[in-house]
Short mmCIF file of C-alpha atoms in Angstrom, two decimals:
data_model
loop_
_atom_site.label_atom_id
_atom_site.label_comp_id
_atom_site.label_asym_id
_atom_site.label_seq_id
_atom_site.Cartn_x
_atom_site.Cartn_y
_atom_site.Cartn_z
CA UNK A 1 0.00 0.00 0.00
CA UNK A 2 0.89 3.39 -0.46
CA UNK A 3 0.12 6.91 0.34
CA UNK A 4 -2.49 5.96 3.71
CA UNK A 5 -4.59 8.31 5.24
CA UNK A 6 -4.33 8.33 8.95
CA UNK A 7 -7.68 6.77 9.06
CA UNK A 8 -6.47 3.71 7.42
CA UNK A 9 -3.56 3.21 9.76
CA UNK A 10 -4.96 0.13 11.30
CA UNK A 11 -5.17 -1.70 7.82
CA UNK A 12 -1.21 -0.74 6.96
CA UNK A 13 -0.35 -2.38 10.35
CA UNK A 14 -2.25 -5.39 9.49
CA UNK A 15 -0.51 -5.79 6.48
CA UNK A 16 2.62 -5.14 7.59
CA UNK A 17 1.71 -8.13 10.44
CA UNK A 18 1.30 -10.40 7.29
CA UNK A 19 4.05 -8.84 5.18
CA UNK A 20 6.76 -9.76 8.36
CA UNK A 21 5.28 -13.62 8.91
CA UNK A 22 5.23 -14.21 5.27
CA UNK A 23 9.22 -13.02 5.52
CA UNK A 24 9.64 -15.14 8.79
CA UNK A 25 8.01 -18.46 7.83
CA UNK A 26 10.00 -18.18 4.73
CA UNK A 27 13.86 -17.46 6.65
CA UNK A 28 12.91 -19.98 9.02
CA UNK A 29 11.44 -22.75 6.50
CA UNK A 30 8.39 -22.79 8.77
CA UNK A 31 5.14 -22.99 7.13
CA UNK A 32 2.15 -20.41 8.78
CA UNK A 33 -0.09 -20.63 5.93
CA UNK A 34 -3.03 -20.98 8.35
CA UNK A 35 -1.89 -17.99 10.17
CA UNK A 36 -1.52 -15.27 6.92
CA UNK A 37 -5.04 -17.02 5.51
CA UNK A 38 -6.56 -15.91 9.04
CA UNK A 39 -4.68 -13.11 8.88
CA UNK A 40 -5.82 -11.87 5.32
CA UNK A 41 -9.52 -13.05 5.96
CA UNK A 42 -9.08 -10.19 8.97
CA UNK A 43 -7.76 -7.93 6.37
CA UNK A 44 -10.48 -7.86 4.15
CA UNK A 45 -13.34 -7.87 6.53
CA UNK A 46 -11.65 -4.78 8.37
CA UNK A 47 -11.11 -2.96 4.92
CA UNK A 48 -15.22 -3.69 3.72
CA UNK A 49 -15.89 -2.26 7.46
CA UNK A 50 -13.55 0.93 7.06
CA UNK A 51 -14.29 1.64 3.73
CA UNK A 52 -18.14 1.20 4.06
CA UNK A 53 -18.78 3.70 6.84
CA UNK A 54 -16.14 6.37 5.86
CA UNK A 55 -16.93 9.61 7.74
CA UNK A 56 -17.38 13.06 5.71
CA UNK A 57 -13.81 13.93 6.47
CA UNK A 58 -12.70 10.48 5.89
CA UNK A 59 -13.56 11.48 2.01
CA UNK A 60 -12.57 14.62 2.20
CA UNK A 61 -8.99 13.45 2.42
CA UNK A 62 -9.78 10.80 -0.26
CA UNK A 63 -10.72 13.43 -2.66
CA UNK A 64 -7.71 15.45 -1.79
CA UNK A 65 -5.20 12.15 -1.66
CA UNK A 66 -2.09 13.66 -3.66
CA UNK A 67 -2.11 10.63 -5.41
CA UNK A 68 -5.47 10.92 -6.49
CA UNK A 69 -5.85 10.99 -10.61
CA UNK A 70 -6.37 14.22 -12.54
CA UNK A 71 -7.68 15.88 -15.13
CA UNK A 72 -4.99 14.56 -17.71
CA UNK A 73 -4.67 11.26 -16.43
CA UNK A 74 -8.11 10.90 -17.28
CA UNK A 75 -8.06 12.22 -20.56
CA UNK A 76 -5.05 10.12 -21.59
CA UNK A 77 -7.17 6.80 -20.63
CA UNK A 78 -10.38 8.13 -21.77
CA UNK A 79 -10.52 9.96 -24.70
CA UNK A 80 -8.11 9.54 -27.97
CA UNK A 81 -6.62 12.24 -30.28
CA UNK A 82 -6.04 14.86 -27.58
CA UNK A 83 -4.48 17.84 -28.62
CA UNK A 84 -4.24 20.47 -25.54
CA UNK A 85 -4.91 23.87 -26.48
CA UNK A 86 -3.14 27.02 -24.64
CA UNK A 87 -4.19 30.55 -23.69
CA UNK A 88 -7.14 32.82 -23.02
CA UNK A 89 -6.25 35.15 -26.19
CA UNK A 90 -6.49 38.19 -23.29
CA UNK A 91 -3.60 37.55 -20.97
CA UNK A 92 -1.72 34.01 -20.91
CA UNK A 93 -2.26 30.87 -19.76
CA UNK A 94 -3.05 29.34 -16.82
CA UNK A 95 -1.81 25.76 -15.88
CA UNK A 96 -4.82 25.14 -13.28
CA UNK A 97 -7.08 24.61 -16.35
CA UNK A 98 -6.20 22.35 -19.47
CA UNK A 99 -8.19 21.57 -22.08
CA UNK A 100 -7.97 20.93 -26.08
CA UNK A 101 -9.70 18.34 -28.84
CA UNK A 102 -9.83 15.33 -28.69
CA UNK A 103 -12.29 11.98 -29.70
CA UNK A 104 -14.41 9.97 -27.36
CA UNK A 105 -15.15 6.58 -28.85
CA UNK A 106 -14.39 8.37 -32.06
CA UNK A 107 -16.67 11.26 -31.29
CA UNK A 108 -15.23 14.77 -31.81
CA UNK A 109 -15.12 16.60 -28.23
CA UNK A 110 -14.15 19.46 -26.34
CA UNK A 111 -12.45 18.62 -23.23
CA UNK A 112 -11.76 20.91 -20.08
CA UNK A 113 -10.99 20.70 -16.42
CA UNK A 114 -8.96 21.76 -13.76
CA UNK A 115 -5.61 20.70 -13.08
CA UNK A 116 -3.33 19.90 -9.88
CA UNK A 117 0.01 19.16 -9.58
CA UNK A 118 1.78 15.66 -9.51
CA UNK A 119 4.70 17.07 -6.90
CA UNK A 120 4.98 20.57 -5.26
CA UNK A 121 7.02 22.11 -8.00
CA UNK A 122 4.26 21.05 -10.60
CA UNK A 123 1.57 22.01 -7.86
CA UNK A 124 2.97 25.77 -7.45
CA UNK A 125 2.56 26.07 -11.15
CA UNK A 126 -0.68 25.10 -11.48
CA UNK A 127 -1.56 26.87 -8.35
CA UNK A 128 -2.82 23.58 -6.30
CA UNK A 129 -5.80 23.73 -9.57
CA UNK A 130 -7.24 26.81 -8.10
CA UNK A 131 -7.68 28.87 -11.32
CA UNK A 132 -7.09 32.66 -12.00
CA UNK A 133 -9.70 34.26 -14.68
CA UNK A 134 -7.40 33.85 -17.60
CA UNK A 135 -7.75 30.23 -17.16
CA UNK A 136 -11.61 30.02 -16.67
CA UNK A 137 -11.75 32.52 -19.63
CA UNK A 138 -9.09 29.73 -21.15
CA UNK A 139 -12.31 27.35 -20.63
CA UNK A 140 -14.72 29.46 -21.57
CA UNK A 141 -12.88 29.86 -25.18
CA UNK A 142 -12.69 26.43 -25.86
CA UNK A 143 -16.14 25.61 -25.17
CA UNK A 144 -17.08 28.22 -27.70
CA UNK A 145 -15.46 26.83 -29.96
CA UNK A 146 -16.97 23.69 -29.11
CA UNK A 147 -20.38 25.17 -29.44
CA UNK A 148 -19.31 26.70 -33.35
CA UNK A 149 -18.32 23.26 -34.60
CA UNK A 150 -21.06 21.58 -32.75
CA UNK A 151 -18.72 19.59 -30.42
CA UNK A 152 -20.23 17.89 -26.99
CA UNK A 153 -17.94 19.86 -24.07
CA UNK A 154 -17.03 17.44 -20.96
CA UNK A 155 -15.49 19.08 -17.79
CA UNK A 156 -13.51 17.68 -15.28
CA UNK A 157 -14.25 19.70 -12.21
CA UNK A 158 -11.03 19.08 -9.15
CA UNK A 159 -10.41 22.52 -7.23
CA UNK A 160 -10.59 23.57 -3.83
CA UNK A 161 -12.20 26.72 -5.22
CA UNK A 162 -11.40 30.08 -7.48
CA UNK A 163 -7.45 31.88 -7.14
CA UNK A 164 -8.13 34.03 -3.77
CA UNK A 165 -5.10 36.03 -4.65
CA UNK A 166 -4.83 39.99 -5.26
CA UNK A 167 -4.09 39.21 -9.20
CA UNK A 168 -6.72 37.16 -9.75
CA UNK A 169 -9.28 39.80 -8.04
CA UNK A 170 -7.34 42.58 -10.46
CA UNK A 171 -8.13 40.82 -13.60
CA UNK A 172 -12.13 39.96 -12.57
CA UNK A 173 -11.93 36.78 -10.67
CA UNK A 174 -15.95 37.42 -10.37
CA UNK A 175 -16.66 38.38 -13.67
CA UNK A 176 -14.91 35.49 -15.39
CA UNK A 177 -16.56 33.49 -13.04
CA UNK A 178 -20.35 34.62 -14.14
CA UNK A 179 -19.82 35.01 -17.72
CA UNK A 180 -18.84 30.79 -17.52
CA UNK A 181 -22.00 30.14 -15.62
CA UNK A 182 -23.79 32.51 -18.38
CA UNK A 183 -22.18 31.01 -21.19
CA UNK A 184 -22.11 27.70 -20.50
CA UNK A 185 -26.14 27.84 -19.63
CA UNK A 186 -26.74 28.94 -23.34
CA UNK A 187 -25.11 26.36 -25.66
CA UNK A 188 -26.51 24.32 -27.87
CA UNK A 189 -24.35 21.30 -27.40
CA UNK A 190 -24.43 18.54 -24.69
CA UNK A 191 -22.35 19.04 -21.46
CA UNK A 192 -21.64 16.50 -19.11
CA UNK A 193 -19.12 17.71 -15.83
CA UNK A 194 -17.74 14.81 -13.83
CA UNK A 195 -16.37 16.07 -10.09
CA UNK A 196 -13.37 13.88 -9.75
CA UNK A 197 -12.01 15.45 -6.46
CA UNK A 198 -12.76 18.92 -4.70
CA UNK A 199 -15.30 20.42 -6.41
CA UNK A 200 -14.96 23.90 -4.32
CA UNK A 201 -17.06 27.20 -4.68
CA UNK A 202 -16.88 29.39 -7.55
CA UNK A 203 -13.94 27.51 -9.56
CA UNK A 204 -15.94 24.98 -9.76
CA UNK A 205 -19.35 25.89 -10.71
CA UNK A 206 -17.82 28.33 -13.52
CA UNK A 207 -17.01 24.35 -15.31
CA UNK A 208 -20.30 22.79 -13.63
CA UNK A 209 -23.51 24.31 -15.30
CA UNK A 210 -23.67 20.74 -17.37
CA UNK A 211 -26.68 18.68 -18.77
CA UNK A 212 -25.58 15.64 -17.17
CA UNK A 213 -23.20 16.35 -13.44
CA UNK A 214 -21.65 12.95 -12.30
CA UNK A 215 -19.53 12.70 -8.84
CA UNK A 216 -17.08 10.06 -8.02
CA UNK A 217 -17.68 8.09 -4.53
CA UNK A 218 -15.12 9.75 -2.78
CA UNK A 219 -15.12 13.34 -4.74
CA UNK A 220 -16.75 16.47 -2.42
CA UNK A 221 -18.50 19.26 -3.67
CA UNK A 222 -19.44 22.00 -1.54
CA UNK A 223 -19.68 25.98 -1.47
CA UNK A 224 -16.74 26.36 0.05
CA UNK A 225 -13.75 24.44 1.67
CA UNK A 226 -14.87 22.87 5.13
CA UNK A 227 -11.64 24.81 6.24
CA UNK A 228 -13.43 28.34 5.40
CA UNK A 229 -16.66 27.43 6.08
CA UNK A 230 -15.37 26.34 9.69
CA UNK A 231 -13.76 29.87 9.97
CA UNK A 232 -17.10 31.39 9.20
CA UNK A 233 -18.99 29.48 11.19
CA UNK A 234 -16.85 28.68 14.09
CA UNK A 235 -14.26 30.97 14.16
CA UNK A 236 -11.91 27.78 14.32
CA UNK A 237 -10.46 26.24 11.24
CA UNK A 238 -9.87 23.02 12.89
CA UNK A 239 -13.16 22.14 13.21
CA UNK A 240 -13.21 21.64 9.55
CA UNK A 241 -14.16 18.09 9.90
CA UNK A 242 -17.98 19.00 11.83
CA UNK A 243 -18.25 21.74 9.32
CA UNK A 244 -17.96 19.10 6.47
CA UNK A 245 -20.96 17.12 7.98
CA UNK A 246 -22.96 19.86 8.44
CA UNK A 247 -22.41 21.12 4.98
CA UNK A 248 -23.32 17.58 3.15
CA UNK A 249 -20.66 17.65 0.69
CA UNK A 250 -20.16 14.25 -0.09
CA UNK A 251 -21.65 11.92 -3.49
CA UNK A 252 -24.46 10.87 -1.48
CA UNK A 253 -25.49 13.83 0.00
CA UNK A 254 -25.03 16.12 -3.46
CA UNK A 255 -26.82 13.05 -4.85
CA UNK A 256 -29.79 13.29 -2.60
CA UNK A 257 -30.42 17.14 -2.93
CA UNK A 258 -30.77 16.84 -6.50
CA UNK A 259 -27.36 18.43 -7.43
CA UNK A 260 -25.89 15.75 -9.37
CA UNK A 261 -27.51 12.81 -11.68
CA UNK A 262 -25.00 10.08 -10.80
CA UNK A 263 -22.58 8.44 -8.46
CA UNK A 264 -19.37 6.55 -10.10
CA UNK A 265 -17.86 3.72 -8.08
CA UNK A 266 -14.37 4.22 -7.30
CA UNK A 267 -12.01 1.19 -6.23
CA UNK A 268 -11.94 0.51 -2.71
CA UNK A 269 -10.11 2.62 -0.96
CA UNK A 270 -9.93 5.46 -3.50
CA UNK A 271 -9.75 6.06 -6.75
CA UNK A 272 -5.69 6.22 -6.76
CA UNK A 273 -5.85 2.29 -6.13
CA UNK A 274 -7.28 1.21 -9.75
CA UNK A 275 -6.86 4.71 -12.39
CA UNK A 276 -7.50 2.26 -14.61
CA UNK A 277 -11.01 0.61 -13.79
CA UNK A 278 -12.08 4.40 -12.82
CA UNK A 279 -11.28 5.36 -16.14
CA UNK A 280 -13.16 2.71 -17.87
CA UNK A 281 -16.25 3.07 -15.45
CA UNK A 282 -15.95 7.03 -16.34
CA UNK A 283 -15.85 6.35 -20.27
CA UNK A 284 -18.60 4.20 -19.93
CA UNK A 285 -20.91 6.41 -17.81
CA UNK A 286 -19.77 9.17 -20.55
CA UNK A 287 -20.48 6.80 -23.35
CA UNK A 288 -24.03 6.66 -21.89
CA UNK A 289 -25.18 10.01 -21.11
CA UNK A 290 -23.41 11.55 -24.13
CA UNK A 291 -25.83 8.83 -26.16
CA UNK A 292 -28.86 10.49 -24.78
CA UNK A 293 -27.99 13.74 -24.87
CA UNK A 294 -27.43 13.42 -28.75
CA UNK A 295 -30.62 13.04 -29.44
CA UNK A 296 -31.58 16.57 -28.61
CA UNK A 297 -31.35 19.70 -30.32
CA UNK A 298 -29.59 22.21 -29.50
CA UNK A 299 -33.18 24.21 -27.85
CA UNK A 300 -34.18 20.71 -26.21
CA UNK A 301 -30.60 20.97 -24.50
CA UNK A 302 -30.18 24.09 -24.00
CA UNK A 303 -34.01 23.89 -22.29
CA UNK A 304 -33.03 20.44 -20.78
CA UNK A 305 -30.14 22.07 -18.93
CA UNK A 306 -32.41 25.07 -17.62
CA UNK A 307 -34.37 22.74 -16.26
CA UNK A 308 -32.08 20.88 -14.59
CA UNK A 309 -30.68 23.51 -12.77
CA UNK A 310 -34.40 25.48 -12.05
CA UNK A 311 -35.31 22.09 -9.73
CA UNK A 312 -32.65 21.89 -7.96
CA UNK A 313 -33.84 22.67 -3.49
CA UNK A 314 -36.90 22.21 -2.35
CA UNK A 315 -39.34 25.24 -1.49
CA UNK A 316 -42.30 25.47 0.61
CA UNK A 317 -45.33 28.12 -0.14
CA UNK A 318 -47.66 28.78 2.67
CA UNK A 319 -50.63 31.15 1.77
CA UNK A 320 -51.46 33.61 3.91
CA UNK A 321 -54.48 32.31 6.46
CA UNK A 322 -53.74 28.50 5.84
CA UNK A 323 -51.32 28.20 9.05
CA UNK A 324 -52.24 27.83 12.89
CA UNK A 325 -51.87 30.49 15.11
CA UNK A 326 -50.05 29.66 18.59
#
């Protein structure tokens, strides 16, 4: 194993309990077959209980796992044909969003998302995949283009939330922000947005306003990080973990309010265990929705995604003389 949470501590020692009489037997010819089966049985029946009845912060740090795949891993197993595009065409390019052409089961597409780093050098270029404007405007270009040449758009949305710096506030942090959620709302080609990881505040959203939303198990999406909300709230960051319950962040939660259509099974114990399977499951969930969404026109979709969007809380109307009185 490699890269445990804290949380998962208990499994690592088991394993290493199996790893050292596997070693042991074998230096001392001794056989303790019995012992690792009984041993592994434990193993697995401890992992299904962990992994089943993972708190909200439990995910959290799933979703954040720096081994976690991103945005380009999944486009390299995905999609075929990719050829990343650069620049905003107004000030440069940003590294927390990448996006460019490429072919879903030989299907012309426009593909976006944001992007963290693989290792802290990587991750200070790409700003930990919190975006400045130039790279949500970066977005924003491609999916016009996409929406010319009558291309489906797929996001990948993984971002603790917008750039928070000066800069990005200087060049309209806000305003690129609302023209995505504008723009995106008015095309007349399918979008699907798949939350892979942190799907935080207004980074996210301005790559979210989608026909179809999917989540991964162990992705969060939330309007803000627990970490600010718990400032907010509780004027204590480290309660970060009760301010993630409250909020109801996780797949199933987001699921049950309506926010998102569908829930993608990750491997156990996160998605960094099996990239591969994920990837597959993703393509195939893509595959699916992208087949239903075809059969629109571009007023059905754009209508479809209105819609979508319009339902989303619940809302109670009491008239006026229709309630007790204490």
């Amino acid at each position: 194993m490699a890269g445990e949470l804290p949380f998962e501590q208990p499994l690592l020692e088991l394993k290493d309990k199996i790893e050292e009489l596997r070693k042991f037997g074998t230096e001392k010819q001794m056989d303790f077959s019995d012992e690792i089966a009984r041993l592994e049985q434990r193993y697995e029946q401890l992992a299904a209980e962990l992994y089943s009845s993972m708190s909200t912060a439990e995910k959290m740090q799933l979703a954040r796992h720096a081994q976690r795949p991103t945005t380009l891993d999944f486009i390299q197993l995905i999609f075929t044909d990719f050829m990343e595009l650069h620049g905003d065409r107004l000030y440069g390019d940003d590294l927390a969003v990448v996006g460019g052409l490429a072919r879903l089961n030989g299907i012309p597409v426009t593909v976006v998302g944001h992007q963290k780093g693989k290792d802290t050098k990587d991750n200070i270029a790409r700003h930990f995949g919190m975006p400045h404007p130039d790279g949500l405007r970066k977005g924003l270009r491609l999916m016009k283009q996409a929406n010319k040449f009558k291309r489906p758009i797929i996001t990948f949305i993984d971002t603790p939330g917008a750039y928070p710096g000066s800069a990005a506030e200087e060049r309209g942090q806000g305003e690129a922000i609302a023209r995505n959620l504008m723009e995106m709302a008015a095309f007349g080609v399918p979008i699907i947005c798949v939350v892979i990881g942190e799907g935080g505040s207004g980074g996210a959203l301005a790559l979210g306003v989608g026909n179809r939303v999917l989540m991964l198990e162990n992705a969060i999406y939330s309007v803000s990080t627990p970490e600010a909300a718990s400032s907010i709230l509780y004027k204590d960051a480290s309660r970060a973990g009760e301010a993630a319950e409250a909020m109801k962040i996780t797949a199933d939660h987001i699921l049950n309010l309506g926010v998102i259509d569908e829930i993608i099974q990750e491997p156990r114990g996160g998605a960094h265990r099996d990239v591969n399977a994920l990837a597959a499951a993703i393509k195939e969930s893509l595959t699916k929705h992208l087949q239903e969404l075809s059969a629109l026109a571009a007023n059905e979709l754009i209508e479809d995604r209105y819609q979508k969007f319009r339902k989303i809380g619940r809302f109670t109307h009491i008239q006026e003389g229709n309630h007790n009185h204490a």
